[in-house]
Short mmCIF file of C-alpha atoms in Angstrom, two decimals:
data_model
loop_
_atom_site.label_atom_id
_atom_site.label_comp_id
_atom_site.label_asym_id
_atom_site.label_seq_id
_atom_site.Cartn_x
_atom_site.Cartn_y
_atom_site.Cartn_z
CA MET A 1146 -53.90 -26.66 -54.32
CA THR A 1147 -55.99 -29.01 -52.18
CA GLU A 1148 -59.60 -27.90 -51.99
CA PHE A 1149 -61.12 -27.57 -48.54
CA SER A 1150 -64.79 -27.09 -47.71
CA VAL A 1151 -66.65 -25.93 -44.65
CA ILE A 1152 -68.81 -28.53 -42.94
CA ASP A 1153 -72.16 -26.94 -42.08
CA ASP A 1154 -74.42 -30.01 -42.43
CA GLN A 1155 -75.24 -32.14 -39.39
CA ASN A 1156 -74.83 -35.48 -41.17
CA GLU A 1157 -71.46 -34.46 -42.60
CA PHE A 1158 -70.45 -33.20 -39.18
CA GLU A 1159 -71.27 -36.48 -37.45
CA ALA A 1160 -69.44 -38.43 -40.18
CA ALA A 1161 -66.37 -36.22 -39.71
CA CYS A 1162 -66.51 -36.78 -35.95
CA ARG A 1163 -66.53 -40.55 -36.48
CA LEU A 1164 -63.42 -40.25 -38.66
CA LEU A 1165 -61.69 -38.09 -36.04
CA ALA A 1166 -62.58 -40.58 -33.29
CA ALA A 1167 -60.99 -43.36 -35.36
CA GLY A 1168 -57.83 -41.35 -36.06
CA ASN A 1169 -54.51 -41.73 -34.26
CA GLY A 1170 -52.68 -39.60 -31.74
CA PRO A 1171 -53.37 -36.04 -30.60
CA VAL A 1172 -55.50 -33.53 -32.50
CA ALA A 1173 -54.49 -30.10 -33.76
CA VAL A 1174 -57.16 -27.47 -33.11
CA ASP A 1175 -57.49 -23.83 -34.15
CA VAL A 1176 -60.23 -21.22 -34.10
CA GLU A 1177 -60.97 -18.29 -36.39
CA ARG A 1178 -62.95 -15.37 -34.97
CA ALA A 1179 -64.05 -12.05 -36.42
CA SER A 1180 -62.30 -9.75 -33.93
CA GLY A 1181 -62.54 -6.14 -34.99
CA PHE A 1182 -65.60 -6.90 -37.10
CA ARG A 1183 -68.11 -8.54 -34.74
CA TYR A 1184 -69.10 -7.71 -31.17
CA SER A 1185 -68.64 -11.23 -29.88
CA GLN A 1186 -65.49 -13.32 -29.66
CA ARG A 1187 -67.38 -16.38 -30.84
CA ALA A 1188 -65.78 -18.92 -33.14
CA TYR A 1189 -66.75 -18.63 -36.78
CA LEU A 1190 -64.59 -21.54 -37.88
CA VAL A 1191 -63.11 -24.46 -35.95
CA GLN A 1192 -60.30 -26.38 -37.65
CA VAL A 1193 -59.31 -29.87 -36.53
CA PHE A 1194 -56.64 -32.27 -37.82
CA ARG A 1195 -55.80 -35.77 -36.71
CA ARG A 1196 -53.52 -38.32 -38.30
CA ASP A 1197 -55.37 -41.00 -40.29
CA ALA A 1198 -58.46 -38.78 -40.27
CA GLY A 1199 -57.53 -35.56 -42.07
CA VAL A 1200 -58.36 -31.86 -41.84
CA PHE A 1201 -61.91 -30.73 -41.09
CA LEU A 1202 -63.29 -27.20 -41.09
CA PHE A 1203 -66.46 -26.78 -39.03
CA ASP A 1204 -68.97 -23.91 -39.17
CA PRO A 1205 -70.11 -23.17 -35.58
CA PRO A 1206 -73.00 -20.80 -36.39
CA ALA A 1207 -74.53 -23.39 -38.73
CA LEU A 1208 -73.88 -26.49 -36.61
CA GLY A 1209 -74.67 -25.15 -33.15
CA ASP A 1210 -74.23 -28.29 -31.03
CA PHE A 1211 -70.63 -29.52 -30.93
CA ALA A 1212 -71.24 -32.41 -28.50
CA PRO A 1213 -70.34 -35.05 -31.16
CA LEU A 1214 -66.92 -33.46 -31.61
CA GLN A 1215 -66.31 -33.30 -27.86
CA THR A 1216 -67.22 -36.97 -27.60
CA ALA A 1217 -64.92 -37.85 -30.50
CA ILE A 1218 -61.75 -36.09 -29.31
CA GLY A 1219 -62.37 -34.94 -25.73
CA ASP A 1220 -60.09 -37.53 -24.15
CA VAL A 1221 -56.98 -36.97 -26.31
CA GLU A 1222 -54.37 -34.21 -26.25
CA TRP A 1223 -55.30 -31.05 -28.16
CA ILE A 1224 -52.47 -29.14 -29.80
CA PHE A 1225 -52.75 -25.36 -30.08
CA HIS A 1226 -50.55 -22.49 -31.09
CA ALA A 1227 -51.30 -19.88 -28.37
CA ALA A 1228 -54.01 -21.86 -26.58
CA SER A 1229 -55.08 -19.00 -24.31
CA GLN A 1230 -56.48 -17.18 -27.35
CA ASP A 1231 -58.64 -20.08 -28.54
CA LEU A 1232 -59.83 -21.79 -25.36
CA PRO A 1233 -62.47 -19.17 -24.41
CA SER A 1234 -64.16 -19.40 -27.83
CA LEU A 1235 -64.07 -23.19 -27.73
CA ARG A 1236 -65.57 -23.28 -24.25
CA GLU A 1237 -68.53 -21.27 -25.56
CA LEU A 1238 -69.14 -24.31 -27.78
CA ASP A 1239 -68.67 -26.69 -24.83
CA LEU A 1240 -65.45 -27.93 -26.39
CA CYS A 1241 -63.08 -28.59 -23.49
CA PRO A 1242 -59.82 -30.53 -23.81
CA ALA A 1243 -58.57 -32.78 -21.04
CA THR A 1244 -54.93 -31.97 -21.82
CA ILE A 1245 -53.19 -29.56 -24.18
CA PHE A 1246 -49.85 -28.94 -25.87
CA ASP A 1247 -49.13 -25.32 -26.82
CA THR A 1248 -46.47 -24.98 -29.52
CA GLU A 1249 -46.23 -21.21 -29.08
CA LEU A 1250 -45.72 -21.38 -25.32
CA ALA A 1251 -43.28 -24.28 -25.68
CA SER A 1252 -41.29 -22.30 -28.24
CA ARG A 1253 -40.94 -19.48 -25.71
CA LEU A 1254 -39.68 -21.89 -23.05
CA LEU A 1255 -37.16 -23.21 -25.57
CA GLY A 1256 -35.87 -19.71 -26.24
CA HIS A 1257 -36.91 -19.57 -29.90
CA GLU A 1258 -36.39 -16.07 -31.23
CA LYS A 1259 -39.63 -16.01 -33.25
CA VAL A 1260 -42.71 -17.76 -31.92
CA GLY A 1261 -45.43 -16.92 -34.46
CA LEU A 1262 -46.98 -19.97 -36.12
CA ALA A 1263 -45.38 -19.37 -39.52
CA ALA A 1264 -41.93 -18.91 -37.95
CA VAL A 1265 -42.26 -22.02 -35.76
CA VAL A 1266 -43.45 -24.18 -38.68
CA GLU A 1267 -40.55 -22.97 -40.79
CA ASP A 1268 -38.01 -23.47 -37.99
CA THR A 1269 -39.16 -26.99 -37.16
CA LEU A 1270 -40.31 -28.38 -40.51
CA GLY A 1271 -38.80 -26.08 -43.11
CA ILE A 1272 -42.29 -25.35 -44.50
CA THR A 1273 -43.28 -21.78 -45.35
CA LEU A 1274 -46.79 -20.66 -44.49
CA LYS A 1275 -48.47 -17.50 -45.74
CA LYS A 1276 -50.11 -15.56 -42.91
CA GLU A 1277 -52.25 -13.28 -45.03
CA HIS A 1278 -55.77 -13.82 -43.70
CA SER A 1279 -55.27 -13.74 -39.92
CA ALA A 1280 -57.10 -10.41 -39.56
CA SER A 1281 -59.94 -11.25 -41.97
CA ASP A 1282 -63.65 -11.16 -41.19
CA TRP A 1283 -64.27 -14.87 -40.61
CA SER A 1284 -68.00 -14.30 -40.23
CA THR A 1285 -68.06 -13.86 -44.03
CA ARG A 1286 -70.14 -16.46 -45.86
CA PRO A 1287 -69.27 -18.13 -48.11
CA LEU A 1288 -65.61 -18.15 -47.11
CA PRO A 1289 -63.22 -17.75 -50.08
CA ASP A 1290 -61.17 -20.81 -51.07
CA THR A 1291 -57.89 -19.04 -50.28
CA TRP A 1292 -59.12 -18.39 -46.73
CA LEU A 1293 -60.07 -22.05 -46.31
CA GLU A 1294 -56.63 -23.16 -47.43
CA TYR A 1295 -55.05 -20.75 -44.96
CA ALA A 1296 -57.29 -22.07 -42.17
CA ALA A 1297 -56.51 -25.70 -42.98
CA LEU A 1298 -52.76 -25.10 -43.04
CA ASP A 1299 -53.00 -23.67 -39.51
CA VAL A 1300 -53.61 -27.20 -38.22
CA LEU A 1301 -52.28 -29.48 -40.98
CA HIS A 1302 -48.66 -29.31 -39.80
CA LEU A 1303 -49.23 -28.72 -36.10
CA VAL A 1304 -48.95 -32.37 -35.01
CA ASP A 1305 -45.56 -32.68 -36.71
CA VAL A 1306 -44.46 -29.40 -35.14
CA ARG A 1307 -45.56 -30.70 -31.74
CA ASP A 1308 -43.41 -33.81 -32.10
CA VAL A 1309 -40.28 -31.83 -33.00
CA ILE A 1310 -40.81 -29.35 -30.16
CA ALA A 1311 -41.61 -32.10 -27.64
CA ALA A 1312 -38.28 -33.76 -28.46
CA GLU A 1313 -36.50 -30.42 -28.06
CA LEU A 1314 -38.16 -29.92 -24.65
CA VAL A 1315 -36.81 -33.29 -23.53
CA GLU A 1316 -33.37 -32.46 -24.89
CA GLN A 1317 -33.30 -29.16 -22.96
CA GLN A 1318 -34.77 -30.84 -19.87
CA LYS A 1319 -37.81 -28.56 -20.01
CA ALA A 1320 -40.59 -31.10 -20.57
CA GLU A 1321 -41.79 -30.75 -16.99
CA PHE A 1322 -41.70 -26.93 -17.27
CA ALA A 1323 -43.94 -27.16 -20.33
CA ALA A 1324 -46.32 -29.66 -18.72
CA GLN A 1325 -46.88 -27.31 -15.78
CA GLU A 1326 -47.38 -24.32 -18.08
CA PHE A 1327 -49.90 -26.21 -20.23
CA ALA A 1328 -51.85 -27.33 -17.16
CA SER A 1329 -51.87 -23.74 -15.85
CA THR A 1330 -53.15 -22.42 -19.18
CA LEU A 1331 -55.91 -25.01 -19.26
CA ALA A 1332 -56.94 -24.27 -15.66
CA GLN A 1333 -57.01 -20.51 -16.15
CA PRO A 1334 -60.50 -19.27 -15.17
CA PRO A 1335 -62.41 -16.83 -17.39
CA ARG A 1336 -61.49 -13.21 -16.85
CA ALA A 1337 -63.73 -11.47 -14.38
CA PRO A 1338 -65.74 -8.58 -15.88
CA ARG A 1339 -64.17 -5.18 -15.32
CA GLU A 1340 -65.89 -3.01 -12.74
CA ASP A 1341 -66.02 0.04 -15.04
CA PRO A 1342 -65.24 -1.18 -18.56
CA TRP A 1343 -66.18 2.21 -20.01
CA ARG A 1344 -63.07 3.67 -18.39
CA ARG A 1345 -61.01 1.90 -21.05
CA LEU A 1346 -62.22 4.41 -23.62
CA SER A 1347 -59.14 5.55 -25.50
CA GLY A 1348 -58.60 9.25 -24.85
CA LEU A 1349 -60.78 9.34 -21.73
CA HIS A 1350 -57.95 11.10 -19.87
CA GLN A 1351 -58.96 14.25 -21.76
CA VAL A 1352 -62.38 14.25 -20.12
CA LYS A 1353 -62.44 16.25 -16.89
CA GLY A 1354 -65.15 16.41 -14.25
CA ALA A 1355 -67.65 13.88 -12.93
CA ARG A 1356 -70.50 15.18 -15.10
CA SER A 1357 -68.48 14.86 -18.31
CA LEU A 1358 -67.42 11.37 -17.25
CA ALA A 1359 -71.09 10.49 -16.75
CA ILE A 1360 -71.77 11.57 -20.34
CA ALA A 1361 -68.83 9.53 -21.60
CA ARG A 1362 -70.13 6.52 -19.69
CA SER A 1363 -73.62 6.99 -21.10
CA LEU A 1364 -72.32 7.20 -24.67
CA TRP A 1365 -70.17 4.11 -24.14
CA LEU A 1366 -73.13 2.14 -22.77
CA ALA A 1367 -75.34 3.24 -25.69
CA ARG A 1368 -72.68 2.14 -28.17
CA GLU A 1369 -72.17 -1.15 -26.34
CA GLU A 1370 -75.90 -1.92 -26.38
CA PHE A 1371 -76.18 -1.16 -30.10
CA ALA A 1372 -73.00 -3.07 -30.93
CA GLN A 1373 -74.25 -6.15 -29.10
CA GLN A 1374 -77.64 -5.85 -30.75
CA GLU A 1375 -76.10 -5.64 -34.23
CA ASP A 1376 -73.15 -7.97 -33.44
CA ILE A 1377 -70.70 -5.38 -34.74
CA ALA A 1378 -67.43 -4.38 -33.09
CA PRO A 1379 -68.15 -1.14 -31.16
CA GLY A 1380 -65.25 0.74 -32.71
CA ARG A 1381 -66.64 0.11 -36.19
CA LEU A 1382 -69.83 1.95 -35.24
CA VAL A 1383 -68.27 4.99 -33.60
CA PRO A 1384 -64.56 4.96 -32.70
CA ASP A 1385 -63.45 5.75 -29.15
CA ARG A 1386 -61.88 9.03 -30.23
CA ALA A 1387 -65.22 10.12 -31.75
CA LEU A 1388 -67.14 9.39 -28.54
CA VAL A 1389 -64.59 11.41 -26.56
CA ALA A 1390 -64.81 14.21 -29.13
CA GLY A 1391 -68.58 14.25 -28.67
CA VAL A 1392 -68.13 14.71 -24.92
CA LEU A 1393 -65.45 17.40 -25.24
CA ALA A 1394 -67.51 19.39 -27.78
CA ASP A 1395 -70.32 19.77 -25.21
CA PRO A 1396 -73.05 20.12 -27.88
CA GLN A 1397 -76.27 21.80 -26.76
CA SER A 1398 -78.53 20.18 -29.34
CA LYS A 1399 -78.75 17.16 -31.58
CA GLN A 1400 -77.96 19.37 -34.56
CA ALA A 1401 -74.88 20.69 -32.79
CA LEU A 1402 -73.71 17.12 -32.20
CA ALA A 1403 -74.18 16.38 -35.90
CA GLY A 1404 -72.01 19.38 -36.64
CA VAL A 1405 -69.06 18.05 -34.60
CA LYS A 1406 -66.68 16.98 -37.36
CA ALA A 1407 -64.64 14.70 -35.09
CA PHE A 1408 -67.79 12.83 -34.06
CA ASN A 1409 -67.61 10.36 -36.94
CA GLY A 1410 -68.01 6.67 -37.75
CA ARG A 1411 -70.38 4.55 -39.78
CA ALA A 1412 -73.22 4.97 -37.24
CA SER A 1413 -72.45 8.48 -36.01
CA ARG A 1414 -75.20 10.07 -38.12
CA SER A 1415 -77.53 7.15 -38.85
CA GLN A 1416 -77.97 6.65 -35.09
CA LEU A 1417 -77.78 10.33 -34.13
CA ASP A 1418 -80.92 10.10 -32.00
CA ARG A 1419 -79.36 7.28 -30.00
CA TRP A 1420 -76.19 9.26 -29.26
CA TRP A 1421 -78.03 12.46 -28.41
CA GLN A 1422 -80.32 10.63 -26.00
CA ALA A 1423 -77.24 9.12 -24.37
CA ILE A 1424 -75.76 12.59 -23.87
CA VAL A 1425 -79.04 13.80 -22.34
CA ARG A 1426 -79.11 10.79 -19.99
CA GLY A 1427 -75.53 11.50 -18.94
CA ARG A 1428 -76.41 15.13 -18.17
CA GLU A 1429 -79.38 14.04 -16.08
CA GLU A 1430 -77.57 11.25 -14.24
CA THR A 1431 -77.73 11.63 -10.45
CA LEU A 1432 -75.21 8.93 -9.56
CA LEU A 1433 -72.01 10.41 -10.93
CA PRO A 1434 -68.87 8.33 -11.45
CA ARG A 1435 -65.82 8.94 -9.31
CA GLU A 1436 -63.20 11.08 -10.97
CA ARG A 1437 -60.44 8.96 -9.50
CA VAL A 1438 -60.69 5.21 -9.04
CA HIS A 1439 -58.79 3.01 -6.66
CA SER A 1440 -56.29 0.72 -8.32
CA ASP A 1441 -54.16 -2.06 -6.91
CA ALA A 1442 -51.50 -1.29 -9.51
CA LEU A 1443 -48.10 -0.59 -8.04
CA PRO A 1444 -46.37 2.74 -8.62
CA PRO A 1445 -43.95 2.77 -11.56
CA ALA A 1446 -40.56 1.38 -10.53
CA ARG A 1447 -38.89 4.73 -11.23
CA ALA A 1448 -40.84 6.21 -8.31
CA TRP A 1449 -39.91 3.51 -5.82
CA ALA A 1450 -36.68 5.15 -4.62
CA ASP A 1451 -38.73 7.99 -3.11
CA ARG A 1452 -41.92 6.17 -2.14
CA ASN A 1453 -40.51 2.87 -0.85
CA PRO A 1454 -36.69 2.86 -0.86
CA GLU A 1455 -36.48 -0.60 0.76
CA ALA A 1456 -38.63 -2.08 -2.01
CA ASP A 1457 -36.54 -0.25 -4.58
CA ALA A 1458 -33.39 -1.84 -3.17
CA ARG A 1459 -34.98 -5.29 -3.19
CA LEU A 1460 -36.16 -4.99 -6.78
CA LYS A 1461 -32.84 -3.62 -8.06
CA LEU A 1462 -31.04 -6.70 -6.73
CA ALA A 1463 -33.70 -9.34 -7.38
CA ARG A 1464 -34.49 -8.38 -10.97
CA PRO A 1465 -30.97 -8.99 -12.39
CA ALA A 1466 -30.74 -12.20 -10.33
CA VAL A 1467 -33.91 -13.56 -11.96
CA GLU A 1468 -32.76 -12.34 -15.38
CA ALA A 1469 -29.51 -14.25 -14.94
CA VAL A 1470 -31.43 -17.47 -14.22
CA ALA A 1471 -33.59 -16.91 -17.32
CA GLU A 1472 -30.44 -16.45 -19.39
CA GLU A 1473 -29.01 -19.70 -18.03
CA LEU A 1474 -32.25 -21.46 -18.96
CA ALA A 1475 -32.25 -19.79 -22.40
CA MET A 1476 -35.76 -18.37 -22.15
CA PRO A 1477 -37.38 -14.93 -21.85
CA THR A 1478 -37.41 -13.62 -18.28
CA GLU A 1479 -41.21 -13.14 -18.36
CA ASN A 1480 -41.65 -16.90 -18.97
CA LEU A 1481 -39.49 -17.71 -15.96
CA LEU A 1482 -41.36 -15.29 -13.70
CA LYS A 1483 -43.90 -12.60 -14.48
CA PRO A 1484 -42.33 -9.16 -13.91
CA ASP A 1485 -45.44 -8.04 -12.04
CA SER A 1486 -45.10 -10.95 -9.62
CA LEU A 1487 -41.52 -9.98 -8.79
CA ARG A 1488 -42.51 -6.32 -8.36
CA ARG A 1489 -45.36 -7.20 -5.99
CA LEU A 1490 -43.10 -9.49 -4.00
CA ALA A 1491 -40.43 -6.79 -3.74
CA TRP A 1492 -42.98 -4.15 -2.74
CA ALA A 1493 -44.46 -6.10 0.17
CA PRO A 1494 -42.46 -9.26 0.88
CA PRO A 1495 -43.08 -11.81 3.63
CA ALA A 1496 -40.23 -13.10 5.78
CA TYR A 1497 -36.97 -13.55 3.92
CA THR A 1498 -37.09 -17.34 3.97
CA PRO A 1499 -37.40 -19.78 1.07
CA GLU A 1500 -40.64 -21.15 2.53
CA ALA A 1501 -42.29 -17.74 2.91
CA ILE A 1502 -41.13 -16.45 -0.47
CA ALA A 1503 -42.17 -19.70 -2.18
CA ALA A 1504 -45.65 -19.45 -0.64
CA ALA A 1505 -45.96 -15.83 -1.76
CA LEU A 1506 -44.88 -16.72 -5.30
CA ALA A 1507 -47.42 -19.54 -5.42
CA GLU A 1508 -50.12 -17.13 -4.26
CA LEU A 1509 -49.13 -14.85 -7.15
CA GLY A 1510 -49.63 -17.73 -9.60
CA ALA A 1511 -46.07 -18.94 -10.10
CA ARG A 1512 -45.75 -22.60 -11.04
CA PRO A 1513 -43.61 -25.03 -9.00
CA TRP A 1514 -40.80 -25.12 -11.58
CA GLN A 1515 -40.64 -21.31 -11.59
CA ILE A 1516 -40.51 -21.18 -7.81
CA GLU A 1517 -37.82 -23.84 -7.69
CA HIS A 1518 -35.55 -21.86 -10.04
CA THR A 1519 -36.07 -18.40 -8.54
CA VAL A 1520 -36.87 -18.62 -4.83
CA HIS A 1521 -33.32 -18.89 -3.49
CA LYS A 1522 -32.07 -16.14 -5.82
CA ILE A 1523 -34.85 -13.83 -4.63
CA VAL A 1524 -34.24 -14.59 -0.96
CA ALA A 1525 -30.51 -13.90 -1.37
CA ALA A 1526 -31.23 -10.64 -3.19
CA PHE A 1527 -33.68 -9.47 -0.51
CA VAL A 1528 -31.25 -10.30 2.29
CA GLU A 1529 -28.45 -8.46 0.48
CA SER A 1530 -30.71 -5.45 -0.06
CA GLU A 1531 -31.43 -5.29 3.68
CA GLN A 1532 -27.73 -5.33 4.45
CA SER A 1533 -27.10 -2.59 1.88
CA VAL A 1534 -29.80 -0.39 3.42
CA ASP A 1535 -28.37 -0.96 6.92
CA GLU A 1536 -24.88 -0.05 5.73
CA ALA A 1537 -26.20 3.10 4.05
CA VAL A 1538 -27.96 4.17 7.24
CA ALA A 1539 -24.86 3.46 9.31
CA SER A 1540 -22.66 5.49 7.01
CA GLU A 1541 -25.03 8.47 7.26
CA SER A 1542 -25.09 8.44 11.07
#
């Protein structure tokens, strides 16, 4: 087994960057985080491979400034497997590629049945990878040798995989599809913060009443503050279900809270004062949360026949039409057009013209190649749905 080491020394880092700058072709890049263990989504390991340079494993917490790496490889193509997962962590380090190639996304466009890294490497190169450390705590130091080998193999074969997949894209006449998808992924802005992130508490639907919701919010905020302070994933301190149990139990004292069996977790008792104070704050809160919040989510499609029968008719004809195009292109329907985009278009469409539908699809984030392959099918389906509704009304009169 080849031995790999983590570069955490500035001189070694700069030497590695010089080697990468002198290498040839694109670079394969991957990131390991500590999701589920740490509060942040920061990178705890950055792996880079380039032909004629080799594999390098960098330690972000120890190195801090990654400007030398950006200078070394910033102007060449970066190859990822599921780029959208890694780009946010890299941008925190000011590592920003000019162009990317995503082997996972490309595999979807090609209609590959399995698109995980191990499956794609095996399909394209016949090499078997072990995926046994993907959910490990990568903030661990020192990192075990077996973890380092796993991390290195994530990028070692990715350039070869890219070349095979790129040729397959050309063969299937999908290279332009992929280029537009990669550019869209790279241009995707950071997610806007949720207005009420505490409402994502698992089991919150059990909590009734504005006052109880205020207590749930207060507990969530207290956990969030402590989790950020300790850099520990919130659920590892007190799970969601335990916070909800604490609200539902309605304890009248700190001791009563301690006696709630379902209020558990590694910090449920060691930080009991913190949680009790949060409950008190929630009970004293004057600005209570709304029990119901406005959402721009559409009703479930099964309810459309009653709530918006015209939209129901449009969707029932447009959906199979788009699915048929996806089948012809040998790719999943969701990669041809997001289901939510089609639903929104069917719910409140513009004029039934290719120009109007194309503009609406673009507004919903569809790429030009997606619009080109779906717009006429959607227009035809919407027109047919209108005729069907008219015929139904005529037959009833």
